[in-house]
Amino acid sequence: MAELSTDVRYIRGIGEKKAQAFHKLGVFSLYDLISFFPRRYEDRSQYKPIAQVLDGEQVCIRAIVADTPRLVRVRRGMELVKFRAVDESGSVDITYFNQNYVKDNINRGDSLVFFGRMEISGTRRSMANPVYEQEGAEKGVTGRIVPVYRLCAGLNQRTVTQSVRQGLDLCGDALPDILPEEIREDCKLVQARYAFENIHFPADFEALELSRRRLIFEELFVLACALGRMRGQRVSEGGIVLPGSDLEEFWQTLPFSPTNAQRRAAAQAVADMVSGRVMSRLIQGDVGSGKTLVAAALIWFTWKGGYSSAFMAPTEILAEQHYATLSGMLAPLGLRVGKLTGAMSAKEKRLARAALKSGEYDLVVGTHALFSGDVEYSRLGLVVTDEQHRFGVSQRSALIGKGERPHVLVMSATPIPRTLALIIYGDLDVSVIDELPPGRQKVDTFTVDESYRQRLNGFIRKQVGEGRQVFVVCPMVEENEDLPVKLKSAQEHAKELALSFPELSVACVHGKMKAKEKDSIMAAFAAGETDILVATTVIEVGVDVPNASLMIVENAERFGLSQLHQLRGRVGRGQHKSYCILVSDNDSEEVRARLRIMCRTNDGFRISEEDLRLRGPGDFFGSRQHGLPEMHVADLGADVNVLQKAQDQARHLLEQDPELSQPGHAPLRERVEALFRLNAAGFN
Ligand code: ADP
Ligand code: MG
């Protein structure tokens, strides 16, 4: 009897080569194999008499082979096997291309089931390359719903399907049900064995749906338990206790007052830092909500308490910007602010590292360079990371590994629907800044089509004439002739704009450039040396160019709502009235609905909720922007209800059994720990 951990090579038909192909798909053990869920299904469960099949329809037919299959050479390299099959209603010409062996396997008089696409021209009916087998063949591939798997070179559907079939037969009985009985019953979920069987080989569509629900629940539930336990362990570990100081003293130094949301977020973080527990807090706030200011307040608080802080930005240019902002705010108060980025010369870096080690900086701002192995800190009390998307859970633990457990504050500008945040950020405490600083104007957003091109150019000219700058975002880097629809490419579009506006300076930046080149083009734009910056989504990252007042997104239908919102956040950051123009010729109702939401609201959380409603959570989990291990729910198509239930049940269970140490929870505990081990090896 095979075990779940048995190597896939144990399967008949999987040798060294095929095993390697399976490895590429993430399948190593039998458990991986049976957890390799189909990406879709083909409904081969319907049978019809030949005469009733419609043109283009895919169904099964039961037919008798009416003549002897013959081999026809059409030309070199192209051979056909042809024959006619009949039932009581009619006949169909069947052809196999370059599958000569069929001739030997099919004989006149055979009674077979064929599944394929019927083509009708005039009175002639034909099928090309249908699947065939004896009716009622054991573990057959007709007369049922058939799985379709993701493949890679070296594997075909048949091999994967047969391997999964064997895998289920070999270890299906060894499959423990990790869901506690009460939860399974409470949530009306089917048993593990049933779910794994029917997700691959569904008895019918109802069985498929029941299985899908169970497996999505299971995956989210395990994740929620794992993150919940991480949080539980963290809470029980001691952290630096910072002596309290009154934040009011810091707020008073500002030219404006903090918003209530900023005060609340800062107060929540301060409560963590004086509690004796290590802080691990996420500040979620829309672009422009003033997260940096909250970070500055906490850096000040840490300094007051006698500790230093490190602030990590995702790119060089953002590190420079944060360095300028933070030292502008904090240096006058007496903090010594330093910088450490990859772009600095070897000598500068050496000096910065020495200064960090000897405690000469109260705050250091930098990039990943801050946490490379040879950097040592003195009295590091707080680590702030500003990220476009979430870092891997393990990357964050590398930060925490520096010094004596500094407090960690993570800032994220990607609004995530609350229902999802509960799961995705289950290991962190979350503060939400749900209020913008006063006087912030909304970015007026419009959707236009190609017919507005002239007027759009006029608008660009007008904005630049008033001294403003313009972002233009395209979905592609370069021209691609192979695409069925023509999409704007940054490079081509920049050339076109340069021709249309000979008097203006146009630059282009995209993800295929070297980081240095990218940074210098962005820096030139930020410095006002360029009028129009044509870019791909590389500019999504929060660069601050207060003088930019117009964001144009070409082929807006190609972008997700949250992405459009991030892009729009690049303008409206100064005192100038700002605009976002979404250019799209696509008039499908779904696209129109999405773009309308953009025009209606500037609230990132509402937009992300709408995005979730329109597209389902699969996209969030599939995008890998959350730093969590790869999930199958994206493939299975989770819905929000299951998400919520899994989260609630996990929380409830951990309250009763925080260590999952009750005997009945052993299989669950094992799965949760497997996820932790994965974490130790790096989630990303
Ligand atoms: P985020 O990082 O959340 O996108 P920032 O921290 O960069 O936002 O803040 C955006 C701008 O708003 C900055 O120029 C900042 O100085 C300003 N700002 C922040 N908080 C306030 C406030 N309470 N009142 C007025 N302006 C503020
Ligand atoms: Mg910011």
XYZ file of C-alpha atoms and ligand atoms in Angstrom:
712
model
C 0.000 0.000 0.000
C 1.448 3.322 -1.056
C 1.516 6.299 1.267
C 0.708 9.893 0.531
C 4.379 10.771 0.683
C 5.411 8.068 -1.799
C 7.331 9.350 -4.821
C 5.297 9.741 -8.035
C 7.678 7.350 -9.736
C 5.811 4.629 -7.872
C 3.029 5.073 -10.437
C 3.108 2.627 -13.328
C 4.135 4.523 -16.454
C 6.007 7.298 -14.672
C 9.737 6.914 -15.169
C 12.592 9.358 -14.725
C 11.576 11.582 -17.660
C 7.899 11.841 -16.827
C 8.704 12.329 -13.157
C 10.788 15.344 -14.109
C 7.906 16.736 -16.124
C 5.613 16.247 -13.131
C 8.147 18.038 -10.924
C 7.780 21.068 -13.177
C 4.097 21.092 -12.295
C 4.923 20.922 -8.593
C 4.052 17.232 -8.307
C 6.556 15.141 -6.353
C 4.572 12.817 -4.110
C 1.354 10.875 -4.560
C -0.359 13.454 -2.402
C 0.821 16.203 -4.765
C -0.485 14.124 -7.635
C -3.993 13.733 -6.277
C -3.929 17.417 -5.274
C -3.129 18.387 -8.847
C -6.650 19.478 -9.661
C -8.056 19.746 -13.182
C -8.134 23.242 -14.621
C -11.429 22.516 -16.333
C -13.704 19.669 -17.391
C -15.102 18.331 -20.595
C -18.672 17.145 -20.444
C -18.679 13.803 -22.236
C -21.646 12.527 -20.303
C -24.280 13.162 -22.993
C -25.140 10.631 -25.711
C -27.123 11.403 -28.860
C -28.228 9.536 -31.983
C -25.990 10.610 -34.873
C -28.797 12.299 -36.783
C -29.672 14.525 -33.835
C -26.223 15.955 -33.232
C -25.981 19.593 -34.280
C -23.184 21.116 -36.282
C -20.259 21.910 -33.969
C -21.763 20.036 -31.029
C -19.513 17.854 -28.865
C -21.259 14.705 -27.630
C -20.842 10.974 -27.405
C -22.334 8.714 -30.058
C -22.777 4.936 -29.897
C -22.005 3.539 -33.333
C -20.933 0.482 -35.268
C -17.929 0.632 -37.557
C -19.470 0.088 -41.001
C -16.413 -0.529 -43.168
C -12.795 -1.522 -42.812
C -10.640 1.451 -41.785
C -8.328 2.404 -44.640
C -5.086 4.304 -44.719
C -4.960 7.283 -47.076
C -1.714 9.127 -47.893
C -2.608 12.711 -48.624
C 0.935 13.912 -49.049
C 4.290 13.303 -47.432
C 4.004 13.486 -43.706
C 0.200 13.363 -43.722
C -1.635 10.086 -43.458
C -5.282 9.568 -42.630
C -7.263 6.636 -41.309
C -10.829 6.835 -42.559
C -13.983 4.838 -42.023
C -17.719 5.196 -41.650
C -19.687 4.541 -38.485
C -23.458 4.130 -38.237
C -26.273 3.904 -35.751
C -29.980 3.419 -36.369
C -30.410 7.135 -37.053
C -27.639 7.863 -39.523
C -23.961 7.695 -40.391
C -20.820 9.704 -39.826
C -17.433 9.782 -41.578
C -14.627 9.456 -39.084
C -11.068 10.512 -39.782
C -7.894 10.246 -37.731
C -4.912 12.345 -38.757
C -1.450 10.837 -38.403
C -2.616 8.153 -35.999
C -2.025 5.105 -38.131
C -2.236 2.735 -35.191
C -5.979 3.374 -35.143
C -6.220 1.219 -38.261
C -5.037 -1.777 -36.297
C -7.220 -1.106 -33.270
C -10.541 -0.564 -34.965
C -12.252 -3.202 -37.061
C -15.347 -3.391 -39.142
C -18.280 -4.410 -36.971
C -16.870 -3.000 -33.727
C -19.416 -1.351 -31.503
C -17.792 1.754 -30.007
C -18.442 5.051 -28.302
C -16.994 8.116 -30.019
C -16.679 11.545 -28.498
C -15.780 14.487 -30.683
C -16.998 17.555 -32.488
C -19.585 16.911 -35.179
C -19.194 18.796 -38.421
C -22.069 18.948 -40.841
C -21.757 20.137 -44.399
C -24.755 19.548 -46.572
C -25.942 16.030 -45.768
C -22.457 14.828 -44.813
C -21.581 14.388 -41.171
C -18.019 13.974 -40.031
C -15.839 13.843 -36.940
C -12.074 14.350 -36.809
C -9.919 12.591 -34.220
C -12.736 11.593 -31.877
C -11.904 9.852 -28.624
C -13.095 6.256 -28.846
C -13.494 3.247 -26.591
C -15.649 0.237 -25.914
C -18.878 1.217 -24.315
C -18.751 0.743 -20.561
C -14.942 0.486 -20.587
C -13.686 0.416 -17.047
C -12.351 3.853 -15.974
C -13.316 5.051 -19.395
C -12.950 8.459 -20.930
C -16.415 8.732 -22.433
C -19.884 8.753 -20.974
C -18.749 10.965 -18.131
C -17.352 14.327 -17.142
C -13.664 14.194 -17.948
C -10.931 16.252 -16.294
C -8.636 18.489 -18.333
C -5.284 19.164 -16.660
C -2.626 21.800 -17.020
C 0.234 20.204 -18.940
C 3.881 20.780 -19.672
C 6.291 19.337 -22.215
C 6.591 15.581 -21.781
C 3.062 15.011 -20.489
C -0.268 14.594 -22.217
C -3.813 14.459 -20.872
C -3.947 10.704 -21.039
C -0.790 10.237 -18.964
C -1.856 12.721 -16.325
C -5.386 11.368 -16.152
C -4.235 7.775 -15.839
C -1.591 8.688 -13.271
C -4.115 10.532 -11.134
C -6.481 7.574 -11.447
C -3.778 5.237 -10.182
C -2.786 7.697 -7.467
C -6.335 7.793 -6.138
C -6.631 4.009 -6.238
C -3.306 3.564 -4.472
C -3.644 6.030 -1.658
C -7.194 7.263 -1.585
C -7.842 5.146 1.493
C -4.797 6.569 3.249
C -6.222 10.058 2.889
C -7.016 11.373 6.361
C -9.887 13.756 6.726
C -8.161 16.804 8.151
C -11.420 18.604 8.814
C -12.804 17.946 12.264
C -16.122 16.117 12.026
C -18.109 18.962 13.670
C -16.819 21.502 11.183
C -17.515 19.248 8.264
C -21.055 18.705 9.411
C -21.597 22.267 10.454
C -20.565 23.540 7.027
C -22.190 20.649 5.161
C -18.982 19.545 3.497
C -18.370 16.173 1.886
C -15.659 13.795 3.085
C -12.089 14.006 1.843
C -12.105 10.713 -0.048
C -15.267 11.653 -1.889
C -13.982 15.140 -2.681
C -10.640 13.999 -4.085
C -12.346 11.326 -6.185
C -14.987 13.634 -7.600
C -12.823 16.676 -8.227
C -10.924 14.507 -10.732
C -13.607 12.108 -11.904
C -16.947 13.639 -11.054
C -19.917 11.313 -11.021
C -22.021 14.281 -12.110
C -21.998 18.048 -11.869
C -23.521 18.074 -8.417
C -20.764 15.819 -7.086
C -18.227 18.130 -8.711
C -19.698 21.185 -7.052
C -19.805 19.526 -3.623
C -16.202 18.437 -3.995
C -15.026 21.813 -5.183
C -16.646 23.490 -2.195
C -15.067 21.099 0.236
C -11.564 21.448 -1.225
C -11.644 25.221 -1.402
C -12.841 25.320 2.160
C -10.099 22.922 3.202
C -7.326 24.921 1.591
C -8.449 28.253 2.978
C -9.088 26.701 6.356
C -5.575 25.238 6.569
C -4.096 28.573 5.532
C -6.194 30.449 8.074
C -5.137 27.988 10.785
C -1.461 28.328 9.833
C -1.507 32.114 9.856
C -3.583 32.124 13.019
C -1.026 29.934 14.740
C 1.847 32.119 13.565
C 0.063 35.046 15.049
C -0.554 33.110 18.252
C 3.106 32.205 18.588
C 4.213 35.749 17.922
C 1.873 37.094 20.552
C 3.442 34.787 23.103
C 7.002 35.941 22.312
C 8.466 38.903 24.113
C 9.477 42.076 22.301
C 11.311 45.263 23.121
C 9.311 47.363 25.539
C 9.546 50.969 24.469
C 8.957 53.584 27.143
C 5.858 55.568 26.279
C 6.064 59.133 25.011
C 3.209 61.359 24.019
C 2.747 61.308 20.240
C 1.036 64.669 20.547
C 4.481 66.184 20.848
C 5.305 64.882 17.378
C 1.972 65.813 15.819
C 2.528 69.376 17.037
C 5.652 69.714 14.889
C 3.651 69.215 11.668
C 2.270 72.016 9.522
C -1.108 70.234 9.504
C -3.011 67.987 11.872
C -3.134 64.252 11.360
C -6.431 62.733 10.316
C -8.359 60.683 12.844
C -7.470 57.553 10.922
C -3.761 58.416 11.124
C -4.023 59.036 14.861
C -5.840 55.770 15.397
C -3.323 53.716 13.381
C -0.387 55.309 15.194
C -2.023 54.751 18.578
C -2.658 51.083 17.798
C 1.001 50.633 16.871
C 2.179 52.450 19.979
C -0.006 50.191 22.101
C 1.807 47.201 20.543
C 5.240 48.678 21.157
C 4.734 49.312 24.838
C 2.968 46.017 25.464
C 5.983 43.733 25.765
C 4.895 41.798 22.668
C 6.577 42.143 19.301
C 4.550 44.319 16.998
C 3.723 42.866 13.604
C 1.256 45.291 12.152
C 0.053 46.097 8.712
C -1.096 49.569 7.859
C -3.429 49.437 4.946
C -4.397 52.703 3.383
C -5.226 53.981 -0.020
C -2.620 55.904 -1.999
C -2.249 59.359 -0.528
C -3.877 58.442 2.779
C -0.707 59.465 4.617
C 0.841 56.186 5.698
C 4.334 57.646 5.627
C 3.358 60.156 8.245
C 2.202 57.396 10.575
C 5.529 55.660 10.026
C 7.353 58.918 10.798
C 5.442 59.249 14.070
C 6.437 55.731 15.093
C 10.056 56.277 14.109
C 10.026 59.365 16.304
C 8.431 57.349 19.111
C 11.095 54.663 18.802
C 13.860 57.283 18.864
C 12.333 58.853 21.988
C 12.497 55.429 23.560
C 16.206 55.136 22.812
C 16.085 52.831 19.787
C 16.811 53.229 16.090
C 14.609 52.446 13.082
C 15.085 51.100 9.581
C 12.784 51.974 6.702
C 12.805 49.734 3.651
C 11.390 50.802 0.271
C 10.862 48.493 -2.722
C 12.902 50.529 -5.242
C 15.878 52.892 -5.319
C 13.827 55.837 -6.394
C 11.253 55.330 -3.655
C 14.048 54.969 -1.133
C 15.400 58.339 -2.290
C 11.972 59.919 -1.999
C 11.314 58.527 1.445
C 14.774 59.566 2.540
C 14.063 63.136 1.460
C 10.594 63.215 3.083
C 11.566 61.538 6.318
C 14.779 63.444 6.879
C 12.888 66.656 6.080
C 10.417 65.830 8.839
C 12.651 64.179 11.401
C 16.126 65.717 11.123
C 14.903 69.092 12.460
C 13.685 67.222 15.557
C 17.166 65.893 16.190
C 17.128 62.471 14.551
C 20.237 61.472 12.631
C 18.993 60.071 9.314
C 21.132 57.913 7.030
C 20.715 56.085 3.764
C 21.757 52.700 2.443
C 20.810 51.672 -1.083
C 22.213 49.359 -3.709
C 22.961 52.335 -5.973
C 25.483 53.853 -3.539
C 29.175 53.342 -4.228
C 31.008 50.583 -2.402
C 32.718 53.168 -0.242
C 29.495 54.969 0.661
C 27.922 51.677 1.575
C 30.868 50.732 3.747
C 30.622 54.000 5.601
C 26.881 53.644 6.037
C 27.269 50.125 7.398
C 29.904 51.283 9.848
C 27.637 54.106 10.983
C 24.767 51.654 11.504
C 26.896 49.287 13.490
C 28.211 51.989 15.808
C 24.763 53.464 16.316
C 25.287 56.783 14.560
C 21.925 56.708 12.797
C 18.559 56.976 14.485
C 16.905 56.148 11.178
C 18.251 54.536 8.059
C 16.251 54.565 4.836
C 17.082 52.154 2.045
C 16.246 49.262 -0.202
C 16.715 45.520 0.298
C 20.385 46.369 0.839
C 19.364 47.185 4.417
C 18.889 43.544 5.194
C 21.704 41.844 3.392
C 23.744 39.526 5.567
C 26.644 41.842 6.395
C 24.576 44.707 7.795
C 24.604 44.985 11.571
C 22.445 47.258 13.623
C 22.787 48.827 16.984
C 19.639 48.933 19.130
C 17.261 48.371 16.238
C 13.764 48.881 17.611
C 11.534 49.280 14.572
C 11.548 48.048 11.005
C 9.165 49.691 8.547
C 8.639 48.188 5.121
C 6.800 50.097 2.452
C 5.716 47.726 -0.169
C 3.733 47.772 -3.298
C 2.515 44.316 -2.596
C 3.113 42.079 0.279
C 6.551 40.578 0.818
C 6.728 36.869 1.439
C 6.045 35.866 4.992
C 9.563 34.460 5.147
C 11.183 37.659 3.878
C 9.571 39.436 6.730
C 10.895 36.939 9.213
C 14.396 37.624 7.828
C 13.925 41.257 8.791
C 12.771 40.342 12.231
C 15.886 38.204 12.584
C 18.026 41.363 12.680
C 18.893 42.414 16.213
C 16.742 41.632 19.208
C 13.287 41.224 17.658
C 12.499 44.696 16.436
C 8.894 45.730 15.994
C 7.673 45.492 12.439
C 5.342 47.813 10.619
C 4.296 46.916 7.090
C 2.680 49.552 4.904
C 0.597 48.430 1.967
C -1.113 50.599 -0.604
C -2.989 47.740 -2.203
C -6.487 47.917 -0.809
C -7.713 44.396 -0.244
C -11.347 43.632 0.413
C -11.931 43.100 4.089
C -13.107 39.544 3.626
C -9.846 38.664 1.907
C -7.602 40.683 4.207
C -8.774 38.500 7.064
C -7.213 35.499 5.410
C -4.308 37.012 3.544
C -3.096 39.021 6.514
C -4.189 36.501 9.115
C -0.769 36.547 10.810
C -0.654 40.329 11.197
C -2.587 42.872 13.140
C -4.144 45.296 10.731
C -4.794 49.016 10.981
C -6.792 50.585 8.216
C -6.446 54.235 7.245
C -9.837 54.802 5.695
C -9.787 58.563 5.443
C -7.883 60.927 3.174
C -6.253 64.146 4.394
C -8.644 67.079 4.077
C -8.698 69.121 0.895
C -7.581 66.165 -1.163
C -9.420 66.465 -4.439
C -10.766 63.522 -6.263
C -9.224 62.622 -9.584
C -11.872 63.152 -12.274
C -12.054 59.991 -14.325
C -13.462 59.500 -17.811
C -13.734 56.650 -20.255
C -13.257 57.475 -23.936
C -12.740 55.561 -27.175
C -10.450 56.052 -30.177
C -12.733 58.664 -31.694
C -11.590 61.046 -28.958
C -7.913 60.796 -29.900
C -7.676 64.331 -31.321
C -9.394 65.872 -28.325
C -7.245 63.808 -26.008
C -4.110 65.162 -27.670
C -5.534 68.649 -27.311
C -6.026 68.000 -23.610
C -2.438 66.794 -23.204
C -1.229 69.970 -24.921
C -3.357 72.095 -22.624
C -2.141 70.414 -19.423
C 1.510 70.650 -20.420
C 0.907 74.246 -21.541
C -0.143 74.969 -17.967
C 3.129 73.516 -16.748
C 1.829 70.081 -15.770
C 3.153 66.632 -16.647
C 1.433 63.590 -18.121
C 1.632 59.837 -17.575
C 0.562 57.512 -20.370
C 0.337 53.818 -19.504
C 0.269 51.077 -22.156
C -0.373 47.364 -21.634
C 2.616 46.173 -23.674
C 6.313 46.979 -23.858
C 6.740 46.406 -27.544
C 4.689 45.753 -30.642
C 3.351 42.219 -30.911
C 1.983 41.261 -34.318
C 0.811 37.870 -33.105
C -1.930 39.145 -30.874
C -5.454 38.880 -32.249
C -6.186 42.447 -31.141
C -3.789 45.309 -31.489
C -2.656 46.662 -28.152
C -0.774 49.876 -27.576
C 2.873 49.254 -26.840
C 4.830 51.732 -24.756
C 7.696 51.971 -27.228
C 5.534 52.528 -30.312
C 3.164 54.855 -28.557
C 6.041 56.967 -27.247
C 7.273 57.350 -30.822
C 3.818 58.379 -31.994
C 3.477 60.929 -29.217
C 6.917 62.339 -29.962
C 5.744 62.887 -33.553
C 2.452 64.420 -32.461
C 4.160 66.725 -29.976
C 7.503 67.757 -31.488
C 7.706 70.669 -29.070
C 7.413 68.467 -25.944
C 9.823 65.992 -24.428
C 8.574 62.430 -24.305
C 10.279 59.597 -22.439
C 9.509 55.912 -22.185
C 10.056 53.552 -19.289
C 9.216 49.854 -19.029
C 9.946 46.715 -17.136
C 12.384 45.283 -19.652
C 14.883 48.062 -18.899
C 17.716 47.720 -16.448
C 16.853 49.053 -12.994
C 19.423 51.853 -13.297
C 18.086 53.083 -16.607
C 14.519 52.920 -15.303
C 15.399 54.853 -12.184
C 17.158 57.615 -14.076
C 14.202 58.100 -16.448
C 11.783 58.165 -13.501
C 14.041 60.575 -11.660
C 14.196 62.910 -14.678
C 10.401 62.895 -14.869
C 10.082 63.512 -11.128
C 12.480 66.447 -11.542
C 10.221 67.918 -14.241
C 12.675 67.435 -17.090
C 10.194 65.391 -19.136
C 6.660 66.415 -20.106
C 5.153 63.071 -21.026
C 6.173 59.748 -19.593
C 4.975 56.705 -21.490
C 5.217 53.622 -19.346
C 4.062 50.120 -18.653
C 2.712 49.309 -15.212
C 6.197 49.695 -13.731
C 5.024 53.086 -12.529
C 2.389 51.456 -10.360
C 4.927 51.605 -7.573
C 4.268 54.723 -5.541
C 6.491 57.363 -7.085
C 5.475 60.841 -6.057
C 5.333 63.442 -8.832
C 3.037 66.147 -7.469
C 3.258 68.099 -10.715
C 1.708 65.294 -12.763
C -1.982 66.028 -13.318
C -3.021 63.697 -16.105
C -2.985 59.909 -16.254
C -3.951 58.293 -19.524
C -4.406 54.529 -19.615
C -4.416 52.992 -23.085
C -6.353 49.740 -23.633
C -7.824 50.230 -20.193
C -9.823 47.024 -20.612
C -6.591 45.101 -20.150
C -6.142 46.183 -16.547
C -7.788 44.975 -13.370
C -9.725 47.475 -11.306
C -7.251 47.521 -8.466
C -4.461 48.084 -10.923
C -6.288 50.983 -12.549
C -6.808 52.443 -9.130
C -3.101 52.189 -8.340
C -2.271 53.847 -11.643
C -4.735 56.637 -11.030
C -3.091 57.197 -7.649
C -0.004 58.480 -9.485
C -1.804 61.779 -10.136
C -3.663 64.110 -7.849
C -0.766 64.176 -5.428
C -0.203 67.912 -5.619
C -2.433 70.975 -5.468
C -3.359 70.723 -9.162
C -6.727 69.523 -10.408
C -6.043 66.074 -11.837
C -7.608 63.747 -14.388
C -7.523 60.105 -15.326
C -8.589 59.126 -18.823
C -9.279 55.488 -19.593
C -9.032 54.795 -23.293
C -10.832 51.691 -24.496
C -12.558 50.613 -27.678
C -13.876 47.511 -26.026
C -17.618 47.673 -25.591
C -18.355 44.398 -23.845
C -20.770 44.968 -20.999
C -18.365 43.492 -18.454
C -15.582 45.913 -19.420
C -17.964 48.858 -19.466
C -19.185 47.922 -15.978
C -15.657 47.840 -14.632
C -14.658 51.156 -16.167
C -17.874 52.753 -14.897
C -16.890 51.836 -11.352
C -13.597 53.668 -11.858
C -15.415 56.770 -13.046
C -17.852 56.630 -10.134
C -15.577 56.254 -7.143
C -12.081 57.110 -5.915
C -12.328 54.831 -2.891
C -9.790 52.017 -3.220
C -11.572 49.726 -0.789
C -14.869 50.042 -2.593
C -13.094 49.371 -5.859
C -11.437 46.248 -4.504
C -14.765 44.988 -3.142
C -16.291 45.498 -6.583
C -13.333 43.738 -8.158
C -13.888 40.813 -5.826
C -17.577 40.760 -6.655
C -16.958 40.864 -10.416
C -14.052 38.479 -10.661
C -14.142 36.307 -7.544
C -11.243 35.792 -5.143
C -9.393 33.432 -7.468
C -7.639 36.347 -9.101
C -6.382 37.636 -5.784
C -5.028 34.264 -4.786
C -3.775 33.506 -8.259
C -1.851 36.736 -8.653
C 0.803 35.802 -6.080
C 0.812 39.384 -4.868
C 0.124 38.324 -1.348
C 3.335 36.425 -0.638
C 1.482 33.293 0.405
C 2.259 29.798 -0.828
C 0.756 28.822 -4.128
C -2.917 28.055 -3.753
C -5.232 25.851 -5.744
C -8.331 27.907 -5.015
C -7.585 30.099 -7.993
C -8.035 27.100 -10.257
C -11.064 25.876 -8.408
C -12.813 29.222 -8.408
C -13.518 30.023 -4.766
C -16.393 32.194 -3.731
C -16.538 34.738 -0.968
C -18.942 32.736 1.171
C -16.586 29.819 1.525
C -13.768 32.229 2.301
C -15.687 33.775 5.152
C -16.768 30.420 6.581
C -13.241 28.995 6.497
C -11.908 32.026 8.304
C -14.616 31.925 10.989
C -14.216 28.221 11.610
C -10.424 28.474 11.850
C -10.640 31.263 14.389
C -13.194 29.372 16.394
C -11.119 26.197 16.392
C -7.901 27.965 17.428
C -9.698 29.564 20.326
C -10.557 26.102 21.636
C -7.297 24.402 20.739
C -4.563 26.969 20.002
C -1.843 24.349 19.525
C -4.103 21.921 17.647
C -2.917 19.382 20.173
C -6.168 17.487 20.672
C -5.885 13.983 19.217
C -8.719 14.546 16.765
C -6.847 17.491 15.295
C -3.658 15.569 14.540
C -4.137 15.309 10.743
C -4.961 19.009 10.576
C -1.973 19.889 12.711
C 0.231 17.914 10.361
C -1.025 19.827 7.345
C -0.628 23.158 9.101
C 2.905 22.266 10.064
C 3.695 21.237 6.509
C 2.735 24.767 5.544
C 5.053 26.140 8.227
C 7.896 24.045 6.865
C 7.141 25.443 3.460
C 7.299 28.834 5.052
C 10.713 28.163 6.531
C 11.938 27.231 3.063
C 10.531 30.483 1.722
C 6.990 31.086 0.622
C 8.097 32.820 -2.541
P 0.712 57.300 1.176
O 2.087 56.822 1.470
O -0.310 56.721 2.101
O 0.333 57.124 -0.259
P 1.799 59.787 1.885
O 2.212 59.449 3.244
O 2.830 59.792 0.821
O 0.628 58.841 1.447
O 1.021 61.157 1.933
C 0.577 61.803 0.778
C 0.693 63.286 0.928
O -0.254 63.764 1.889
C 2.048 63.736 1.409
O 2.430 64.852 0.648
C 1.812 64.113 2.871
O 2.673 65.126 3.294
C 0.384 64.587 2.871
N -0.303 64.362 4.148
C -0.230 63.258 4.902
N -1.018 63.371 5.991
C -1.617 64.580 5.918
C -2.551 65.287 6.744
N -3.038 64.752 7.871
N -2.958 66.509 6.336
C -2.487 67.030 5.199
N -1.608 66.442 4.378
C -1.160 65.219 4.722
Mg 3.591 56.216 0.081
